[in-house]
JSON list of C-alpha atoms in Angstrom, two decimals:
[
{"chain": "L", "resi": 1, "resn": "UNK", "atom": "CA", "xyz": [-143.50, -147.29, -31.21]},
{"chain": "L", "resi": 2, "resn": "UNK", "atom": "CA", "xyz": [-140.33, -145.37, -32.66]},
{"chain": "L", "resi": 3, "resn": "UNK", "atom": "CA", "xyz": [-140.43, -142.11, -32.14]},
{"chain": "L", "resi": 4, "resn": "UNK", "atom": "CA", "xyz": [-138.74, -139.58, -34.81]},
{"chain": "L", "resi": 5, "resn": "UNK", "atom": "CA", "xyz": [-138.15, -136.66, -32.37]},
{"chain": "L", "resi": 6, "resn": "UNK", "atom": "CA", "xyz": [-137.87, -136.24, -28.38]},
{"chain": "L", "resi": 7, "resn": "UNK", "atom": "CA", "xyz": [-137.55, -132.87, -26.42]},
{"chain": "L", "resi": 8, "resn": "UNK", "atom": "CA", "xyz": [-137.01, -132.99, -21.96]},
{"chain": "L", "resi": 9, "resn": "UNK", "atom": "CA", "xyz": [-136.73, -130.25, -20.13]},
{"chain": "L", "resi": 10, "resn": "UNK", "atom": "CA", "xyz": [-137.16, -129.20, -16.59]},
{"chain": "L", "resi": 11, "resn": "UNK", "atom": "CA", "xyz": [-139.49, -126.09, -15.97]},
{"chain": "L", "resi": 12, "resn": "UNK", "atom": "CA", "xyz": [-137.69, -123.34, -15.09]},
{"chain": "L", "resi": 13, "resn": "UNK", "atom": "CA", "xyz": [-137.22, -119.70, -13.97]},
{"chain": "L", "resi": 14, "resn": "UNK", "atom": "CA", "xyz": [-136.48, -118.16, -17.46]},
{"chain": "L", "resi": 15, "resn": "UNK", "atom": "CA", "xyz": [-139.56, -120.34, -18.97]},
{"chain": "L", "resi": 16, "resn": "UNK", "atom": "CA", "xyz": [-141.99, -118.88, -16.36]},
{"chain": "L", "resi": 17, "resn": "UNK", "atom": "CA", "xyz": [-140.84, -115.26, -16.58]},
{"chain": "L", "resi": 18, "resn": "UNK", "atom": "CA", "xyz": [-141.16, -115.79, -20.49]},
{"chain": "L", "resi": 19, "resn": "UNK", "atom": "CA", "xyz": [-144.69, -117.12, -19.96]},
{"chain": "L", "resi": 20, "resn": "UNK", "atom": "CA", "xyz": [-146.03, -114.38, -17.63]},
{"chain": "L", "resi": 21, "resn": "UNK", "atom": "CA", "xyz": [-144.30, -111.81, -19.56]},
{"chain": "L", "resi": 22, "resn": "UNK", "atom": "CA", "xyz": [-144.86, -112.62, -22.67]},
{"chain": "L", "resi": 23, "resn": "UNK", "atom": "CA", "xyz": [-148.70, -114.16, -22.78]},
{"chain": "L", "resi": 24, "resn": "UNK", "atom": "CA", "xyz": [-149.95, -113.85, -19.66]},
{"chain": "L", "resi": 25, "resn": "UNK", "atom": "CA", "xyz": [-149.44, -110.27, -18.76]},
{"chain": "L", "resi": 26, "resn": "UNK", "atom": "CA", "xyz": [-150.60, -109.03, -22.59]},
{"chain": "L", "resi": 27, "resn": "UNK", "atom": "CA", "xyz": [-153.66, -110.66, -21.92]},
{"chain": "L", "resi": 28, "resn": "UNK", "atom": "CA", "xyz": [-154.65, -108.75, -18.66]},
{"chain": "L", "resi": 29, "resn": "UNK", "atom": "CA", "xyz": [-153.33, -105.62, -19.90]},
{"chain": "L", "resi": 30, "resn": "UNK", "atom": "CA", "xyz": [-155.32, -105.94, -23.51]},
{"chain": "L", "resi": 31, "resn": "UNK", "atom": "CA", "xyz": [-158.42, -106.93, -21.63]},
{"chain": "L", "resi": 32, "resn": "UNK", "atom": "CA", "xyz": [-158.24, -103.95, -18.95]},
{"chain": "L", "resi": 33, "resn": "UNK", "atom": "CA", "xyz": [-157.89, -101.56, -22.33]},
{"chain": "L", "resi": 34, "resn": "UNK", "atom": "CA", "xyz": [-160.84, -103.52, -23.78]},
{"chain": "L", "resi": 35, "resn": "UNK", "atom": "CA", "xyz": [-162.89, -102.60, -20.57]},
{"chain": "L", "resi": 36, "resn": "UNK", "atom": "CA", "xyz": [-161.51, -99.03, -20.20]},
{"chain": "L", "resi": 37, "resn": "UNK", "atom": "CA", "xyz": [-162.69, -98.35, -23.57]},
{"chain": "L", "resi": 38, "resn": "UNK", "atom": "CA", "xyz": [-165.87, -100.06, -22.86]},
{"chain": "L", "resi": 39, "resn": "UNK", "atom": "CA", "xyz": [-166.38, -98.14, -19.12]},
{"chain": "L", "resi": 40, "resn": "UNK", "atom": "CA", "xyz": [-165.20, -94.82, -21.39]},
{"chain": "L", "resi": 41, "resn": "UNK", "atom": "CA", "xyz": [-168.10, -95.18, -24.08]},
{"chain": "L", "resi": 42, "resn": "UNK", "atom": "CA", "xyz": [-170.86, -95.52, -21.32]},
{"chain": "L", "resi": 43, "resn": "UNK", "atom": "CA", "xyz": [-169.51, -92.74, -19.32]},
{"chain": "L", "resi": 44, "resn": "UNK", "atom": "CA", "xyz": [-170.32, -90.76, -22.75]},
{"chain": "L", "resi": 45, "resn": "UNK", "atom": "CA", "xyz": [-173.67, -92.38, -23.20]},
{"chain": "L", "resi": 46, "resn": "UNK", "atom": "CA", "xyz": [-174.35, -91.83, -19.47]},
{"chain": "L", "resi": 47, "resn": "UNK", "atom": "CA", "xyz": [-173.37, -87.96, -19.88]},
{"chain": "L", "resi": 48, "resn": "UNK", "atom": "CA", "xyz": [-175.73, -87.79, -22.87]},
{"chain": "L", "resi": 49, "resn": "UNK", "atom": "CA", "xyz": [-178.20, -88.68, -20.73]},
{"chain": "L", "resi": 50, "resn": "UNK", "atom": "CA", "xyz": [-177.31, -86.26, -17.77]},
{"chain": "L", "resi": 51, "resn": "UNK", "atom": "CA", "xyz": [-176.95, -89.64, -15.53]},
{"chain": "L", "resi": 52, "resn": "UNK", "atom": "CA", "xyz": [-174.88, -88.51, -12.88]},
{"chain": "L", "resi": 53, "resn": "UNK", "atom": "CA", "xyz": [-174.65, -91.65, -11.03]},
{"chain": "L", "resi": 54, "resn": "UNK", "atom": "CA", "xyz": [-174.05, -93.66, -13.36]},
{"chain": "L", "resi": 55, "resn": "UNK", "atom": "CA", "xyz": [-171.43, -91.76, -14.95]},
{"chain": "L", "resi": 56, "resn": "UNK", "atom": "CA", "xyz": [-169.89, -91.54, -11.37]},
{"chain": "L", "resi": 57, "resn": "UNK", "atom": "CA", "xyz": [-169.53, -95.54, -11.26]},
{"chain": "L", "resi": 58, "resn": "UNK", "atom": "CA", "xyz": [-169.13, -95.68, -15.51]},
{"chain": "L", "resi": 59, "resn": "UNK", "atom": "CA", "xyz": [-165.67, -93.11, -14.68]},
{"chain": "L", "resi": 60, "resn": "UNK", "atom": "CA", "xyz": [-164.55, -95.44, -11.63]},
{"chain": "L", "resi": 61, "resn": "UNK", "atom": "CA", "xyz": [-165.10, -98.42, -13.18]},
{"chain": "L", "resi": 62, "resn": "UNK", "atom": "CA", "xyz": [-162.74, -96.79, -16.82]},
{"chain": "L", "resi": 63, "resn": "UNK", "atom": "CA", "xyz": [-160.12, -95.56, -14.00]},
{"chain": "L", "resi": 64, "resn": "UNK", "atom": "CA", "xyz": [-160.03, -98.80, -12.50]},
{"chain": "L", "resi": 65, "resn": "UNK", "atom": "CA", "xyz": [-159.54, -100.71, -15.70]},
{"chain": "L", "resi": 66, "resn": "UNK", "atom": "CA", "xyz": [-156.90, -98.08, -16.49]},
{"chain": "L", "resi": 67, "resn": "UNK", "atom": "CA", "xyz": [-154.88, -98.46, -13.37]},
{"chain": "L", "resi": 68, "resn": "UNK", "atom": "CA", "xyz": [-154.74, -102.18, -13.87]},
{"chain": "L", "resi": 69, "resn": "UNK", "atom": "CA", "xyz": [-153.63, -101.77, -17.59]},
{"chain": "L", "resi": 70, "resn": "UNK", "atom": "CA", "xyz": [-150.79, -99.23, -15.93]},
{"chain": "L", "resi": 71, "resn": "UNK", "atom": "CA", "xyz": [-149.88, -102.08, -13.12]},
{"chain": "L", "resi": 72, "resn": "UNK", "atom": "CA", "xyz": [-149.73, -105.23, -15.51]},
{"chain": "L", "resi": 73, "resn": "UNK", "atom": "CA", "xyz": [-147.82, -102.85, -17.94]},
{"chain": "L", "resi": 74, "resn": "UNK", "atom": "CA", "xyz": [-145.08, -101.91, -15.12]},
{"chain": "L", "resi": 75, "resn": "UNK", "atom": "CA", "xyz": [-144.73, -105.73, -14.04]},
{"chain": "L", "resi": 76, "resn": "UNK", "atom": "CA", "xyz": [-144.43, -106.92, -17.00]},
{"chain": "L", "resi": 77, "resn": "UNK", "atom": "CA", "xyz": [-141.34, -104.18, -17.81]},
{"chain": "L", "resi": 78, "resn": "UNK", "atom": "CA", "xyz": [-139.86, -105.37, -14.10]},
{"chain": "L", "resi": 79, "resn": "UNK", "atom": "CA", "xyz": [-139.87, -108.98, -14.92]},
{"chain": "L", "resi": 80, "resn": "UNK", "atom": "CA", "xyz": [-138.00, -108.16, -18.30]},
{"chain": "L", "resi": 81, "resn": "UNK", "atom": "CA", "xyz": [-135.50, -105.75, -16.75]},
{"chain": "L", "resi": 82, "resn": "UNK", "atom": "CA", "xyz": [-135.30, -108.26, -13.35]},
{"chain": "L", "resi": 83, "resn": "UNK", "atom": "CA", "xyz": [-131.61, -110.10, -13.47]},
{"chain": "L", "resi": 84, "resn": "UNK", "atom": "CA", "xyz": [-131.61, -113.75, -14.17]},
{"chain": "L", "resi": 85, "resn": "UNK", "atom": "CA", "xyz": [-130.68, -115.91, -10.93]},
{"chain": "L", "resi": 86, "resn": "UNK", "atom": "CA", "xyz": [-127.67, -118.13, -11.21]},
{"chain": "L", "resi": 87, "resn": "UNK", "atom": "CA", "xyz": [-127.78, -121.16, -11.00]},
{"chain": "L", "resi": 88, "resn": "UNK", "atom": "CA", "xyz": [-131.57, -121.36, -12.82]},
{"chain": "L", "resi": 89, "resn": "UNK", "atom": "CA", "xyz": [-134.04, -122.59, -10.42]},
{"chain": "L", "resi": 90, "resn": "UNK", "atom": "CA", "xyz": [-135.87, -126.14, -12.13]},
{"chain": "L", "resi": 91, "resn": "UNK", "atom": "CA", "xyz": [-139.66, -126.60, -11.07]},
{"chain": "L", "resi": 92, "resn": "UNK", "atom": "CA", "xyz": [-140.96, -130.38, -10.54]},
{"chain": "L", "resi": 93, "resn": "UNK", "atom": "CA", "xyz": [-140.66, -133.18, -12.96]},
{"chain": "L", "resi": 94, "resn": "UNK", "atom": "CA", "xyz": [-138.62, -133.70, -15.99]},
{"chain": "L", "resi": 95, "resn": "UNK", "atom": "CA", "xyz": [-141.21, -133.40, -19.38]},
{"chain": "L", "resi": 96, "resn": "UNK", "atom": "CA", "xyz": [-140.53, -135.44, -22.37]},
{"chain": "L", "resi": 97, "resn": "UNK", "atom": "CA", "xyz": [-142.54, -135.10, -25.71]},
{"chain": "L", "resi": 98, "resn": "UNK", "atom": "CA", "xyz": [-142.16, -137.60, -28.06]},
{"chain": "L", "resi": 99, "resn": "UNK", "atom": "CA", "xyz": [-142.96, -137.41, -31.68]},
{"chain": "L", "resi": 100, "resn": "UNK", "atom": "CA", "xyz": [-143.80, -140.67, -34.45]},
{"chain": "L", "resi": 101, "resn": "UNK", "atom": "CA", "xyz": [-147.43, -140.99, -35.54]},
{"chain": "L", "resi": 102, "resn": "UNK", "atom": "CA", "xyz": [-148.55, -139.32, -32.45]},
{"chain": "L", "resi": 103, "resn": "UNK", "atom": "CA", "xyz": [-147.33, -137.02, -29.60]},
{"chain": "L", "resi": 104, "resn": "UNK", "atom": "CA", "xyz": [-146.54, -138.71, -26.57]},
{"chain": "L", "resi": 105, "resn": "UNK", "atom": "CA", "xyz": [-145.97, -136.54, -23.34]},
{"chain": "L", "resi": 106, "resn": "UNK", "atom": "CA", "xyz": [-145.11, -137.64, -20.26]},
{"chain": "L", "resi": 107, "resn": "UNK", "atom": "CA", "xyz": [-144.43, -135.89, -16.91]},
{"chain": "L", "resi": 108, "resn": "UNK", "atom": "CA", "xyz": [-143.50, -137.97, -14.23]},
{"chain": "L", "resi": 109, "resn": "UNK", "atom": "CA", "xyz": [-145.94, -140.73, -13.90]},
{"chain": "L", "resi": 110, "resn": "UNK", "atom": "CA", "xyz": [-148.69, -138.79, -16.21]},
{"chain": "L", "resi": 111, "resn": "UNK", "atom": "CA", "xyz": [-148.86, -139.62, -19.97]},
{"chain": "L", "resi": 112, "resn": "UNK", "atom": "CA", "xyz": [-150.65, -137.35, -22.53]},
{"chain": "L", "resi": 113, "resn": "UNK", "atom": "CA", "xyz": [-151.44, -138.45, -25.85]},
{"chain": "L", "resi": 114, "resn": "UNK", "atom": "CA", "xyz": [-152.43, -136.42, -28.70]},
{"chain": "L", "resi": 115, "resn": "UNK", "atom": "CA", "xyz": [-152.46, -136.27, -32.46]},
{"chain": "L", "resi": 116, "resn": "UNK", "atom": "CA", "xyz": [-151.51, -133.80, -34.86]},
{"chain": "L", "resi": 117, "resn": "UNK", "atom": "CA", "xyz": [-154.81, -132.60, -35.94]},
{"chain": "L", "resi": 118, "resn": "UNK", "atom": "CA", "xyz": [-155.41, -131.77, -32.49]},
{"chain": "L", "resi": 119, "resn": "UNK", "atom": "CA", "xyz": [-152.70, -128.54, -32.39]},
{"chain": "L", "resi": 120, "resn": "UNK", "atom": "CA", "xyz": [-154.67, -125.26, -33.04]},
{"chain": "L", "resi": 121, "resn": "UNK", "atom": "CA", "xyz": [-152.25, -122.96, -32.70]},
{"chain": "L", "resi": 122, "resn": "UNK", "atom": "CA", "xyz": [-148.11, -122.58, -32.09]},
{"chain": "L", "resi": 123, "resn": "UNK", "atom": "CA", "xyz": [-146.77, -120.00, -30.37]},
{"chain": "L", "resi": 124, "resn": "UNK", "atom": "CA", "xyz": [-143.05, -119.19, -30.23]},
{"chain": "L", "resi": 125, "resn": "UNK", "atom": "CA", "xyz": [-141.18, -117.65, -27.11]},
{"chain": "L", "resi": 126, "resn": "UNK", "atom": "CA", "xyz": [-137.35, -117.46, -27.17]},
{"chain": "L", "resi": 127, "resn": "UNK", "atom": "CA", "xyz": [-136.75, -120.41, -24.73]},
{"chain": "L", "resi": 128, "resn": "UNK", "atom": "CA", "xyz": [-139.44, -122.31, -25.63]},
{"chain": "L", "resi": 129, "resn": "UNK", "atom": "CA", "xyz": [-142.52, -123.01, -28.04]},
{"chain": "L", "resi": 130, "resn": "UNK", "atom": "CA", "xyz": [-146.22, -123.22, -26.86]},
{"chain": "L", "resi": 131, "resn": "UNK", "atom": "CA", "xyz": [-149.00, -126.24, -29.10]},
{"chain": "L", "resi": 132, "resn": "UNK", "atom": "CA", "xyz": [-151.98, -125.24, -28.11]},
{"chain": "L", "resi": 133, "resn": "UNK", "atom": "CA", "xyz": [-154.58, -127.81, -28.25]},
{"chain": "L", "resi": 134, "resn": "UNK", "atom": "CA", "xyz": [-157.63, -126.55, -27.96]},
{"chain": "L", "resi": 135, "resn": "UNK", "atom": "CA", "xyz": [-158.69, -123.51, -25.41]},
{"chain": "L", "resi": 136, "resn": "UNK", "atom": "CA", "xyz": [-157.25, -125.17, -22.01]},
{"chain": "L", "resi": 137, "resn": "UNK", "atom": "CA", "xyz": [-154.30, -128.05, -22.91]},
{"chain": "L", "resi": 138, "resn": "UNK", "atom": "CA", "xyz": [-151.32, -126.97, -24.34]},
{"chain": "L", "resi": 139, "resn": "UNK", "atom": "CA", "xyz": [-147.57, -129.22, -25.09]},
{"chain": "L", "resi": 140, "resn": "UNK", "atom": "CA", "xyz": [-144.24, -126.94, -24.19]},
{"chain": "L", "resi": 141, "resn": "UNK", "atom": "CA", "xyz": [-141.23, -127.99, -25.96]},
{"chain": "L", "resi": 142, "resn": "UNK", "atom": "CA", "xyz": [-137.33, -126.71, -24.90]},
{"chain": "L", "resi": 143, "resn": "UNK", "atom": "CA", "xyz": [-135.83, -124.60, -27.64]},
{"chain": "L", "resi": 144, "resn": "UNK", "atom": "CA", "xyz": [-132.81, -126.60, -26.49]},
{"chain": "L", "resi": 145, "resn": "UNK", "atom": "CA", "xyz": [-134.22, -129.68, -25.15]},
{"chain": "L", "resi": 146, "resn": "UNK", "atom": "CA", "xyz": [-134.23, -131.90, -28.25]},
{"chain": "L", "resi": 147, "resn": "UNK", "atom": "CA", "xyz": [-132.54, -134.77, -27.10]},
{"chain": "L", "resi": 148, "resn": "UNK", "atom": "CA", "xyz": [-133.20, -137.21, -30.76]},
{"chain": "L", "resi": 149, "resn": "UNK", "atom": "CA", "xyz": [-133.40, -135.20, -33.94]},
{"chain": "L", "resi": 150, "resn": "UNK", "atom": "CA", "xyz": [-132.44, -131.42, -34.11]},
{"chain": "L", "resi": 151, "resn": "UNK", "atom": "CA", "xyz": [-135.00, -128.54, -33.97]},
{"chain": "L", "resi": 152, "resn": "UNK", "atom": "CA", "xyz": [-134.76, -127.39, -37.48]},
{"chain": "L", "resi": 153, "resn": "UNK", "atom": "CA", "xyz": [-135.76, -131.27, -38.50]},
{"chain": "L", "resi": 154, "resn": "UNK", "atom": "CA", "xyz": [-138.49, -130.69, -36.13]},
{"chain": "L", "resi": 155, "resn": "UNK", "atom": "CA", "xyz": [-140.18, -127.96, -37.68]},
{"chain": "L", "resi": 156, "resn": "UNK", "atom": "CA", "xyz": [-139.63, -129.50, -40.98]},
{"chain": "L", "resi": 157, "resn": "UNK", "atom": "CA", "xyz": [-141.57, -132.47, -39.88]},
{"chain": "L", "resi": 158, "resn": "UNK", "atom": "CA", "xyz": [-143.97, -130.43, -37.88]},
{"chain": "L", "resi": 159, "resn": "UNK", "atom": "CA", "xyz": [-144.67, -128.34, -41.33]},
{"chain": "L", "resi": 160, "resn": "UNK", "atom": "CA", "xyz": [-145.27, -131.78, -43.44]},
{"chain": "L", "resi": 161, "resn": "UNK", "atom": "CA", "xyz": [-147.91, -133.20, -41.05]},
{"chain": "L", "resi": 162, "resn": "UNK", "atom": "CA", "xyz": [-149.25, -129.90, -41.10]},
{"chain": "L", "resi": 163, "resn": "UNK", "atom": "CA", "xyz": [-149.16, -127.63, -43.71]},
{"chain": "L", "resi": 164, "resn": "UNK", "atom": "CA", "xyz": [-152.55, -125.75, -42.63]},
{"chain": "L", "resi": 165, "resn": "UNK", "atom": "CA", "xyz": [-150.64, -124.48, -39.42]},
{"chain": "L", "resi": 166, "resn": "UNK", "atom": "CA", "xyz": [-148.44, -121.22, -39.32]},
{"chain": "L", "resi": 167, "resn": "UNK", "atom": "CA", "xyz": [-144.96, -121.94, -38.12]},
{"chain": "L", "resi": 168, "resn": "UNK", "atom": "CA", "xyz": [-142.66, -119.34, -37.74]},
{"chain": "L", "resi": 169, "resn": "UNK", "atom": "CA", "xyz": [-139.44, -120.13, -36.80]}
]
């Protein structure tokens, strides 16, 4: 099967510190606000109510959720401020993704297929680009890995086979 496009890349340090910075650590720190919030309206409704003990455990629960907010916030500002270490460290296999009528990735001995349809949602990064498929598998692709075609082809492509999806590039 010809393929149109193929990106290969090697996992590395500036991809994972991207990663954690950039989606992993805004999701702890917007769900501790979410529970803060959550922990703060009880303690009201437990004051209301002149429920001592429960707002004891309603305010440790909010200061809790507030301190972990505070500590994912801080790591994620060390990670971006943290200097890059020369040479880049590579994790495991090289990753290809191809792309012709469907997406081909392969990782060492393990081949994934998928199909367009199946991307829900693309997220770009600055080194690379997330396609989520569904809530739990995801394709990466190199902002500089594109071995055949060029990136700006790419998301040309990407944007005919489908238009429904919200690429930003």
């Amino acid at each position: 099967m010809p393929y149109q496009f193929e990106n290969r890349y090697y996992t590395s340090d500036t991809m994972l510190r991207e990663y954690v910075t950039t989606i992993a650590c805004k999701d702890i720190r917007n769900a501790s606000i979410f529970f803060f919030l959550i922990y703060l309206l009880l303690l009201v409704a437990a004051g209301n109510t002149r429920q001592q003990t429960l707002m004891v455990i309603f305010a440790g629960c909010a200061v809790i959720a507030a301190i972990s907010s505070l500590a994912v916030t801080i790591h994620q500002f060390c990670l971006r401020r943290r200097p890059q270490q020369q040479p880049p460290k590579h994790y495991g296999r090289e990753t290809v993704v191809r792309f012709g009528a469907r997406i081909c990735l392969t990782e060492g001995s393990k081949q994934l297929w998928a199909d367009y349809e199946q991307i829900t949602k693309v997220q770009h990064l600055q080194s690379f680009s997330v396609f989520k498929l569904g809530k739990q598998d995801a394709i990466v692709l190199s902002t500089s890995g594109f071995t055949k075609g060029s990136g700006s082809e790419f998301w040309r492509f990407l944007s005919q086979k489908r238009p429904d999806l919200k690429i930003k590039v």
